[in-house]
Coordinates of C-alpha atoms in Angstrom, one line a residue:
X1 CA 0.7 -0.2 -0.3
X2 CA 2.9 2.3 0.7
X3 CA 4.6 1.8 -2.3
X4 CA 1.3 2.0 -4.6
X5 CA 1.0 5.5 -2.1
X6 CA 4.6 6.8 -3.4
X7 CA 3.7 5.6 -7.4
X8 CA 0.8 7.8 -6.8
X9 CA 2.6 10.5 -5.2
X10 CA 6.1 10.8 -7.5
X11 CA 3.4 10.9 -11.1
X12 CA 0.8 13.4 -10.3
X13 CA 4.2 15.3 -9.1
X14 CA 5.5 14.2 -12.6
X15 CA 2.3 15.2 -14.0
X16 CA 2.2 18.9 -12.0
X17 CA 5.3 19.7 -13.5
X18 CA 5.1 18.7 -16.7
X19 CA 2.2 21.4 -17.7
X20 CA 4.3 23.6 -15.3
X21 CA 6.3 26.2 -17.8
X22 CA 9.8 28.0 -16.9
X23 CA 8.3 32.5 -17.8
X24 CA 11.7 35.1 -17.6
X25 CA 9.6 38.2 -17.1
X26 CA 11.8 41.2 -17.4
X27 CA 9.4 44.4 -16.6
X28 CA 12.4 47.6 -17.4
X29 CA 10.9 50.1 -16.8
X30 CA 12.3 52.0 -13.5
X31 CA 8.9 52.6 -12.6
X32 CA 7.1 51.9 -9.4
X33 CA 3.2 52.1 -11.3
X34 CA 4.9 50.3 -14.6
X35 CA 5.6 47.1 -12.1
X36 CA 2.6 46.9 -9.2
X37 CA 0.5 46.6 -12.2
X38 CA 1.5 43.1 -13.2
X39 CA 1.8 41.7 -9.9
X40 CA -1.0 40.1 -9.7
X41 CA 0.4 38.7 -12.8
X42 CA 3.0 37.3 -12.1
X43 CA 1.5 35.8 -8.0
X44 CA -1.3 33.6 -10.4
X45 CA 0.6 32.0 -12.9
X46 CA 2.9 30.7 -9.8
X47 CA 0.3 29.6 -7.2
X48 CA -0.4 27.9 -10.7
X49 CA 3.0 25.7 -10.6
X50 CA 4.3 27.9 -12.8
X51 CA 8.4 28.8 -12.2
X52 CA 8.8 32.8 -12.7
X53 CA 11.8 34.7 -13.1
X54 CA 11.1 38.6 -13.1
X55 CA 13.7 40.9 -14.0
X56 CA 12.3 44.2 -11.6
X57 CA 13.4 47.4 -10.2
X58 CA 10.7 47.2 -7.9
X59 CA 11.2 44.1 -6.1
X60 CA 8.3 42.4 -3.5
X61 CA 10.6 40.8 -1.7
X62 CA 7.8 39.1 -0.2
X63 CA 9.6 35.5 1.3
X64 CA 5.9 34.3 1.3
X65 CA 5.9 33.7 -2.2
X66 CA 6.6 30.7 -4.2
X67 CA 8.4 30.4 -7.4
X68 CA 9.1 33.2 -8.3
X69 CA 13.0 34.4 -8.4
X70 CA 13.5 38.2 -8.8
X71 CA 16.2 40.0 -9.8
X72 CA 16.8 43.4 -8.4
X73 CA 16.9 46.0 -10.6
X74 CA 16.3 49.3 -8.2
X75 CA 19.5 50.7 -9.4
X76 CA 18.3 51.7 -12.7
X77 CA 16.2 54.6 -10.2
X78 CA 18.9 55.8 -9.4
X79 CA 20.8 55.5 -13.3
X80 CA 17.6 57.3 -15.1
X81 CA 18.9 60.6 -12.4
X82 CA 22.7 60.3 -13.2
X83 CA 21.4 61.7 -16.2
X84 CA 18.6 64.1 -14.9
X85 CA 15.2 62.2 -16.1
X86 CA 13.2 63.6 -13.2
X87 CA 14.4 66.6 -13.7
X88 CA 13.8 66.0 -17.9
X89 CA 9.8 65.3 -17.0
X90 CA 8.9 67.7 -14.5
X91 CA 10.2 71.1 -15.2
X92 CA 11.8 70.2 -18.9
X93 CA 9.1 72.2 -20.4
X94 CA 8.7 74.5 -18.3
X95 CA 12.7 76.0 -18.2
X96 CA 11.6 77.0 -21.7
X97 CA 13.8 73.3 -23.2
X98 CA 12.7 72.3 -27.0
X99 CA 9.8 69.7 -26.8
X100 CA 11.7 67.1 -29.3
X101 CA 15.6 67.8 -27.1
X102 CA 13.4 66.2 -23.9
X103 CA 12.6 63.3 -25.6
X104 CA 15.9 63.0 -26.8
X105 CA 17.3 63.3 -24.4
X106 CA 15.1 61.2 -21.8
X107 CA 15.4 58.0 -24.2
X108 CA 19.3 58.6 -24.1
X109 CA 18.6 57.9 -20.3
X110 CA 16.5 54.8 -20.8
X111 CA 19.1 53.8 -23.3
X112 CA 21.6 54.1 -20.7
X113 CA 19.4 52.1 -17.8
X114 CA 18.8 49.5 -19.9
X115 CA 22.5 48.6 -20.6
X116 CA 23.1 48.9 -17.0
X117 CA 20.7 46.5 -16.1
X118 CA 22.5 43.7 -19.1
X119 CA 25.3 44.1 -16.9
X120 CA 24.4 43.4 -14.0
X121 CA 25.5 40.3 -12.5
X122 CA 22.2 38.1 -12.2
X123 CA 21.5 39.1 -16.0
X124 CA 24.9 38.5 -17.4
X125 CA 24.9 35.0 -15.8
X126 CA 21.3 34.1 -17.3
X127 CA 22.0 35.6 -20.7
X128 CA 25.5 33.3 -20.8
X129 CA 24.6 30.0 -18.7
X130 CA 24.5 27.4 -21.5
X131 CA 21.9 25.6 -19.5
X132 CA 19.1 27.9 -18.3
X133 CA 16.4 28.0 -20.0
X134 CA 12.4 29.0 -20.1
X135 CA 9.2 28.0 -22.3
X136 CA 8.4 31.5 -22.6
X137 CA 9.5 35.3 -22.3
X138 CA 7.4 38.1 -21.3
X139 CA 8.2 42.3 -21.9
X140 CA 7.8 45.1 -21.3
X141 CA 7.3 46.5 -24.6
X142 CA 8.5 50.4 -24.9
X143 CA 11.8 49.6 -24.9
X144 CA 12.4 46.7 -27.4
X145 CA 16.2 46.0 -26.1
X146 CA 14.8 43.1 -23.7
X147 CA 13.4 41.3 -26.3
X148 CA 16.6 40.2 -26.9
X149 CA 16.0 37.2 -24.3
X150 CA 13.6 35.3 -26.1
X151 CA 16.2 35.4 -29.6
X152 CA 19.1 34.2 -26.2
X153 CA 16.2 31.2 -25.5
X154 CA 14.3 30.7 -29.3
X155 CA 11.3 30.7 -27.4
X156 CA 7.6 32.5 -27.7
X157 CA 7.3 36.0 -25.8
X158 CA 4.4 38.0 -25.0
X159 CA 5.0 41.7 -24.8
X160 CA 3.5 43.5 -22.1
X161 CA 2.4 47.7 -21.5
X162 CA 0.6 49.0 -18.4
X163 CA -0.5 51.8 -21.4
X164 CA -1.4 51.8 -25.0
X165 CA 1.2 50.1 -27.0
X166 CA 3.0 52.8 -29.2
X167 CA 2.4 52.6 -33.2
X168 CA 5.5 50.4 -33.4
X169 CA 3.6 47.6 -30.9
X170 CA 0.7 47.9 -33.1
X171 CA 2.3 47.5 -36.4
X172 CA 4.4 44.3 -35.5
X173 CA 0.8 42.7 -34.3
X174 CA -0.9 44.0 -38.2
X175 CA -3.7 45.8 -35.8
X176 CA -4.6 48.7 -37.6
X177 CA -3.2 52.0 -37.0
X178 CA -4.8 55.2 -38.6
X179 CA -3.1 58.3 -37.7
X180 CA -6.1 60.8 -38.6
X181 CA -8.9 58.3 -36.2
X182 CA -6.7 57.0 -34.1
X183 CA -3.0 59.6 -33.7
X184 CA -0.7 58.1 -31.5
X185 CA -1.5 58.0 -27.0
X186 CA 1.5 60.7 -26.2
X187 CA -1.0 63.3 -28.2
X188 CA -3.9 65.2 -26.1
X189 CA -5.8 64.4 -29.9
X190 CA -9.4 62.9 -29.5
X191 CA -10.7 62.1 -31.9
X192 CA -13.1 63.7 -34.2
X193 CA -9.6 65.4 -35.4
X194 CA -9.4 68.8 -37.2
X195 CA -8.2 69.1 -40.0
X196 CA -5.2 70.8 -38.5
X197 CA -4.7 68.0 -35.8
X198 CA -4.5 65.5 -38.7
X199 CA -1.8 67.0 -40.2
X200 CA 0.0 67.4 -36.7
X201 CA -1.3 63.3 -35.8
X202 CA 0.3 62.2 -39.1
X203 CA 3.7 64.2 -38.9
X204 CA 4.0 63.3 -35.7
X205 CA 3.3 59.8 -36.6
X206 CA 6.5 59.8 -39.8
X207 CA 8.1 61.6 -38.1
X208 CA 8.5 59.1 -35.3
X209 CA 8.3 56.6 -37.3
X210 CA 12.0 57.9 -38.9
X211 CA 13.4 58.5 -35.4
X212 CA 12.6 54.7 -34.8
X213 CA 14.2 53.3 -37.5
X214 CA 17.0 55.6 -38.0
X215 CA 18.1 56.5 -34.5
X216 CA 16.3 54.3 -32.2
X217 CA 16.4 51.0 -33.7
X218 CA 20.5 51.1 -34.0
X219 CA 21.7 52.7 -30.7
X220 CA 19.5 49.9 -28.8
X221 CA 20.4 47.1 -31.5
X222 CA 24.4 48.4 -30.3
X223 CA 23.0 47.8 -26.8
X224 CA 21.4 44.5 -27.8
X225 CA 24.9 43.0 -29.4
X226 CA 27.6 43.6 -26.4
X227 CA 25.6 41.6 -24.9
X228 CA 24.2 39.1 -26.2
X229 CA 26.5 38.7 -28.9
X230 CA 26.8 39.9 -33.0
X231 CA 24.2 37.2 -33.7
X232 CA 21.7 38.2 -33.1
X233 CA 19.1 39.2 -35.3
X234 CA 17.7 43.5 -35.6
X235 CA 14.9 44.2 -32.3
X236 CA 12.7 45.4 -36.0
X237 CA 12.6 41.4 -36.7
X238 CA 12.9 39.9 -33.3
X239 CA 9.6 42.3 -32.7
X240 CA 7.5 40.9 -35.9
X241 CA 8.0 37.4 -34.2
X242 CA 5.9 39.2 -30.6
X243 CA 3.5 35.7 -30.1
X244 CA 0.8 37.7 -27.8
X245 CA 0.1 41.7 -26.4
X246 CA -1.1 42.2 -22.9
X247 CA -2.4 45.9 -23.0
X248 CA -3.1 47.0 -19.8
X249 CA -5.9 49.9 -20.1
X250 CA -9.8 50.1 -19.4
X251 CA -11.3 49.6 -22.6
X252 CA -14.7 51.5 -20.4
X253 CA -12.5 54.9 -20.2
X254 CA -10.3 54.7 -22.8
X255 CA -10.8 54.6 -26.8
X256 CA -9.8 51.3 -28.3
X257 CA -8.9 50.3 -31.8
X258 CA -9.8 47.3 -33.4
X259 CA -7.1 44.7 -32.5
X260 CA -6.5 41.3 -34.3
X261 CA -7.3 37.9 -31.7
X262 CA -3.2 38.3 -30.4
X263 CA -4.0 41.6 -28.6
X264 CA -5.5 41.0 -25.4
X265 CA -7.2 44.1 -23.1
X266 CA -5.7 43.0 -19.9
X267 CA -7.2 46.7 -18.0
X268 CA -9.5 48.0 -16.1
X269 CA -7.8 48.2 -11.8
X270 CA -6.8 44.1 -11.8
X271 CA -3.8 45.7 -10.0
X272 CA -6.5 48.0 -7.4
X273 CA -7.3 46.3 -3.5
X274 CA -10.1 47.1 -1.6
X275 CA -8.6 50.5 1.1
X276 CA -6.8 49.4 4.2
X277 CA -6.8 51.8 7.2
X278 CA -4.2 54.1 7.0
X279 CA -2.0 55.5 9.6
X280 CA -3.2 56.9 12.6
X281 CA -1.6 60.8 11.6
X282 CA -2.5 59.5 7.9
X283 CA -6.3 59.2 9.5
X284 CA -6.7 61.7 11.9
X285 CA -5.2 64.5 9.6
X286 CA -7.8 62.8 6.4
X287 CA -11.0 63.2 8.9
X288 CA -9.8 66.6 10.7
X289 CA -11.5 69.1 9.0
X290 CA -15.5 69.0 7.8
X291 CA -15.7 69.1 4.5
X292 CA -13.2 67.0 3.7
X293 CA -9.2 66.5 1.7
X294 CA -7.9 66.3 -1.4
X295 CA -4.8 63.8 -2.0
X296 CA -2.6 65.5 -4.3
X297 CA 0.1 63.1 -5.8
X298 CA 1.7 63.5 -9.7
X299 CA 3.2 60.1 -9.0
X300 CA 6.5 58.1 -8.9
X301 CA 7.9 59.0 -12.4
X302 CA 7.1 63.3 -11.8
X303 CA 8.4 64.8 -8.6
X304 CA 6.5 67.6 -6.8
X305 CA 10.2 68.1 -5.3
X306 CA 11.7 69.9 -8.7
X307 CA 9.0 71.2 -10.0
X308 CA 9.5 75.1 -10.9
X309 CA 9.6 78.1 -8.3
X310 CA 6.7 79.9 -9.9
X311 CA 4.7 76.2 -10.0
X312 CA 5.3 75.6 -6.6
X313 CA 4.2 79.4 -6.0
X314 CA 1.4 79.1 -7.7
X315 CA -0.2 75.5 -6.1
X316 CA 1.1 76.3 -2.7
X317 CA -1.0 79.8 -3.0
X318 CA -4.0 77.8 -4.6
X319 CA -4.2 74.9 -1.7
X320 CA -3.6 77.3 0.9
X321 CA -7.5 78.6 -0.3
X322 CA -9.1 75.3 0.0
X323 CA -11.5 74.7 2.5
X324 CA -11.1 71.2 2.7
X325 CA -7.4 69.8 4.2
X326 CA -5.1 69.2 1.8
X327 CA -2.4 65.8 1.4
X328 CA 0.5 66.4 -1.4
X329 CA 2.6 63.7 -2.0
X330 CA 6.6 65.9 -1.7
X331 CA 9.7 64.4 -2.3
X332 CA 11.9 66.0 0.5
X333 CA 10.8 68.9 3.3
X334 CA 12.5 71.8 0.9
X335 CA 9.1 73.8 1.7
X336 CA 8.5 76.5 4.0
X337 CA 5.5 78.1 5.9
X338 CA 2.9 75.7 4.6
X339 CA -0.7 76.3 4.8
X340 CA -2.4 74.4 7.7
X341 CA -4.7 72.3 6.1
X342 CA -2.0 71.8 4.1
X343 CA 0.2 68.5 5.2
X344 CA 3.2 67.0 3.0
X345 CA 4.4 63.3 3.4
X346 CA 7.5 61.5 0.8
X347 CA 5.6 58.2 0.2
X348 CA 1.1 57.1 0.8
X349 CA -0.5 54.6 0.6
X350 CA -2.1 55.9 -2.7
X351 CA -5.0 53.1 -2.9
X352 CA -5.6 53.6 0.9
X353 CA -5.9 57.2 0.8
X354 CA -8.6 57.1 -2.0
X355 CA -10.7 54.2 -0.2
X356 CA -10.8 57.0 2.7
X357 CA -14.3 58.6 2.8
X358 CA -13.5 61.7 3.7
X359 CA -12.1 62.2 0.3
X360 CA -13.2 63.7 -2.3
X361 CA -10.6 65.3 -4.5
X362 CA -7.6 63.5 -6.6
X363 CA -4.8 65.8 -8.0
X364 CA -3.0 63.1 -10.6
X365 CA -0.8 63.9 -13.1
X366 CA -3.3 61.4 -15.3
X367 CA -1.5 57.8 -15.0
X368 CA -3.8 55.7 -15.5
X369 CA -3.4 53.4 -12.7
X370 CA -3.5 56.4 -10.7
X371 CA -7.1 57.5 -12.6
X372 CA -7.8 53.5 -12.8
X373 CA -7.0 53.7 -8.3
X374 CA -9.3 57.4 -7.9
X375 CA -12.9 55.0 -10.2
X376 CA -12.6 52.2 -7.9
X377 CA -12.6 54.4 -4.9
X378 CA -14.8 56.4 -6.5
X379 CA -13.2 59.8 -6.6
X380 CA -13.3 62.1 -9.1
X381 CA -10.3 64.1 -9.9
X382 CA -8.1 67.0 -11.3
X383 CA -5.7 66.2 -13.4
X384 CA -1.9 67.7 -14.1
X385 CA -0.4 65.9 -17.1
X386 CA 3.2 65.8 -17.4
X387 CA 4.3 63.2 -19.2
X388 CA 3.4 61.2 -22.2
X389 CA -0.1 59.6 -21.8
X390 CA -1.5 61.6 -19.7
X391 CA -1.9 64.5 -21.4
X392 CA -4.0 61.9 -24.1
X393 CA -5.3 60.6 -20.7
X394 CA -6.0 64.1 -19.1
X395 CA -8.4 65.1 -22.6
X396 CA -10.1 62.1 -22.0
X397 CA -11.0 62.7 -18.3
X398 CA -12.9 65.8 -19.1
X399 CA -14.3 64.9 -21.8
X400 CA -16.0 62.2 -19.7
X401 CA -17.0 64.4 -17.0
X402 CA -15.1 62.4 -14.6
X403 CA -13.1 65.7 -13.9
X404 CA -11.8 68.8 -15.2
X405 CA -7.3 69.1 -16.5
X406 CA -5.7 72.4 -15.9
X407 CA -2.8 73.3 -18.1
X408 CA 0.5 73.0 -16.3
X409 CA 2.4 75.2 -19.2
X410 CA 0.3 78.2 -17.5
X411 CA -1.1 77.7 -14.3
X412 CA -3.1 80.5 -12.5
X413 CA -3.7 80.0 -9.0
X414 CA -7.8 81.5 -10.0
X415 CA -8.3 78.7 -12.6
X416 CA -7.1 75.7 -10.5
X417 CA -9.2 77.4 -8.0
X418 CA -12.0 77.2 -9.4
X419 CA -11.6 73.2 -10.9
X420 CA -10.7 72.3 -8.2
X421 CA -14.0 73.5 -7.2
X422 CA -16.0 73.4 -9.2
X423 CA -14.9 69.0 -9.6
X424 CA -16.0 68.8 -5.9
X425 CA -19.0 70.9 -6.1
X426 CA -21.1 70.1 -9.0
X427 CA -21.9 66.5 -8.2
X428 CA -22.1 65.2 -12.1
X429 CA -18.7 64.4 -11.9
X430 CA -19.3 62.4 -8.4
X431 CA -21.6 60.4 -10.4
X432 CA -20.0 59.9 -13.2
X433 CA -17.2 58.6 -11.6
X434 CA -19.2 55.7 -9.8
X435 CA -21.3 54.3 -13.2
X436 CA -17.8 54.4 -15.2
X437 CA -17.1 51.7 -11.6
X438 CA -19.2 50.3 -12.4
X439 CA -18.8 49.8 -16.4
X440 CA -15.8 48.6 -15.2
X441 CA -16.5 45.7 -13.3
X442 CA -19.4 44.6 -15.1
X443 CA -17.5 42.1 -17.2
X444 CA -17.7 38.3 -18.1
X445 CA -13.9 38.3 -17.6
X446 CA -11.3 39.6 -15.4
X447 CA -8.5 41.3 -16.5
X448 CA -6.1 38.6 -14.3
X449 CA -8.0 35.1 -16.2
X450 CA -7.4 37.0 -19.3
X451 CA -3.7 36.9 -18.5
X452 CA -3.6 33.6 -16.8
X453 CA -5.2 31.8 -19.3
X454 CA -3.2 33.6 -22.3
X455 CA -0.3 32.7 -21.7
X456 CA -0.7 29.4 -20.8
X457 CA -2.4 28.9 -24.1
X458 CA 0.4 30.3 -25.8
X459 CA 2.7 28.0 -23.6
X460 CA 0.8 25.1 -25.0
X461 CA 0.5 25.9 -28.3
X462 CA 3.8 26.9 -28.8
X463 CA 3.6 30.6 -29.5
X464 CA -0.1 30.7 -30.9
X465 CA 1.1 31.1 -34.3
X466 CA -2.2 30.6 -36.4
X467 CA -3.3 33.9 -34.8
X468 CA -1.0 35.8 -36.8
X469 CA -1.8 38.6 -38.6
X470 CA -1.7 38.3 -42.7
X471 CA -0.9 42.4 -42.3
X472 CA 2.4 42.0 -40.5
X473 CA 3.8 40.6 -44.0
X474 CA 1.6 42.9 -46.2
X475 CA 4.2 45.6 -47.5
X476 CA 2.5 49.1 -47.1
X477 CA 1.4 50.0 -50.4
X478 CA -0.3 47.5 -50.8
X479 CA -2.3 47.8 -47.7
X480 CA -3.2 51.4 -48.8
X481 CA -4.3 49.9 -51.8
X482 CA -1.8 51.6 -53.6
X483 CA -0.9 50.0 -56.2
X484 CA -4.6 48.8 -56.9
X485 CA -5.2 52.9 -56.5
X486 CA -2.1 53.8 -59.0
X487 CA -3.7 50.4 -61.7
X488 CA -6.9 52.2 -61.6
X489 CA -5.3 55.6 -62.3
X490 CA -3.4 55.2 -64.7
X491 CA -6.2 52.9 -66.5
X492 CA -8.2 56.2 -65.8
X493 CA -5.9 58.6 -67.0
X494 CA -5.0 56.1 -70.5
X495 CA -9.0 55.4 -71.0
X496 CA -9.3 60.0 -70.5
X497 CA -6.2 60.6 -73.1
X498 CA -7.7 58.1 -75.7
X499 CA -11.0 59.6 -75.7
X500 CA -9.3 62.8 -76.1
X501 CA -6.8 61.9 -78.5
X502 CA -9.7 59.8 -80.6
X503 CA -12.5 63.1 -80.2
X504 CA -8.7 64.8 -81.2
X505 CA -8.9 62.6 -84.1
X506 CA -12.9 63.3 -84.9
X507 CA -12.4 67.0 -84.5
X508 CA -9.2 67.1 -86.7
X509 CA -10.9 64.8 -89.9
X510 CA -14.7 66.8 -89.6
X511 CA -12.4 70.0 -89.8
X512 CA -10.3 69.0 -92.8
X513 CA -14.0 67.4 -94.8
X514 CA -15.4 71.6 -94.2
X515 CA -12.8 72.3 -95.0
X516 CA -12.3 70.7 -98.4
X517 CA -16.0 71.8 -98.8
X518 CA -15.7 74.9 -99.5
X519 CA -12.8 74.7 -101.0
X520 CA -14.9 72.7 -103.7

């Protein structure tokens, strides 16, 4: 009996092992929000028996987690700050710096960070260990450098992004792209676009393609070959082998484009948890004003402490005149003589703060994770966008009347105060946020369930190659019917030309006949 029990245990253990997979995950971005949002996926996959190796700038460091090995890349933040990334994002435009130069400088900081990450001993060991293997790679797509891991281990890979994917990624999956209907997510443009906006969208799109193919890819390929060797294909080619794309955006909030079966939208508050009790000091401050409280945070990448003195002055004056307490996430103690109703903290448990019933408003940079958390907790917003998709998100926020947006470049005390009071006093904003939360939660399958199912599907089908769109292999001139249009125009032009020649010939005959009759 004991022998049979042991045998059954070995058999079932072997079956579990066979059904599990080794998954390498790389979340490149030095951004807490880009990492925390996907943690439920890694935990659930590990819970189901898969072995996860996670490259992350924000390790969970939870000894209770099983089947997850974390490679700590938190030093990436220091590299970004070495190249003044936070200053570029927070006050570069306010100081009059050229937008293109700001973008290029920030992208260069990201390249240096990627280079540093691949230099780390544990990462180098992954790359160089010939006995190391994985069944699947999951990689953040904002920077394509880590896609080289899929080429290194010769396995399928899934792309994942906490915002809408950039054009180059939609192109790699064969998804619908049209700058007049779906402008890139970093442009604050919502269709229908005016003629000028369509010109801007197309121009930016073309400029971005040029920058990507003639500047970005070559620079990124150099970094890849430095660490992975000269034998790897170009990143632009590896990118096209992406099996699936997970997009973490709320489809109720965001304007979605038609996508193929291999693009899965998993957003809508997957990372949001029920609020926990606040620390005593924060709770007492939030509850000490009978009118309510406001939470003010610009996220992790934009630093309130790095704003220009003029912008700080406008904000402090505005907040000091409000009849509400204001909890402001501020990274240092540099502000002196704060108004009595304003309290600064270097860090706050944002989800728990937003979940407190006394919070009346959230002043946010309009990152998608922050918006999700506000919607979940029924808190209307005032958006103050700084970077990336934040401007686009702020436009949607205002269009759907979930809040108001303010222009940080032309911020005045009057406009800022007016926006805050309007959102708190007008019940339509609270009503719309509540309705948005109801729609977000009314789904057949949660984002987490979809992400896990499709991940395992990709493993089972060895890359889900049958879902690959034929659009990927269709040249641009064919996709936009340029060859068909060219032939049709040629035929039409030829027919018109032949017709004109025939008419001219007939008119010539008639003229000669009339001339001959007159001569006779």
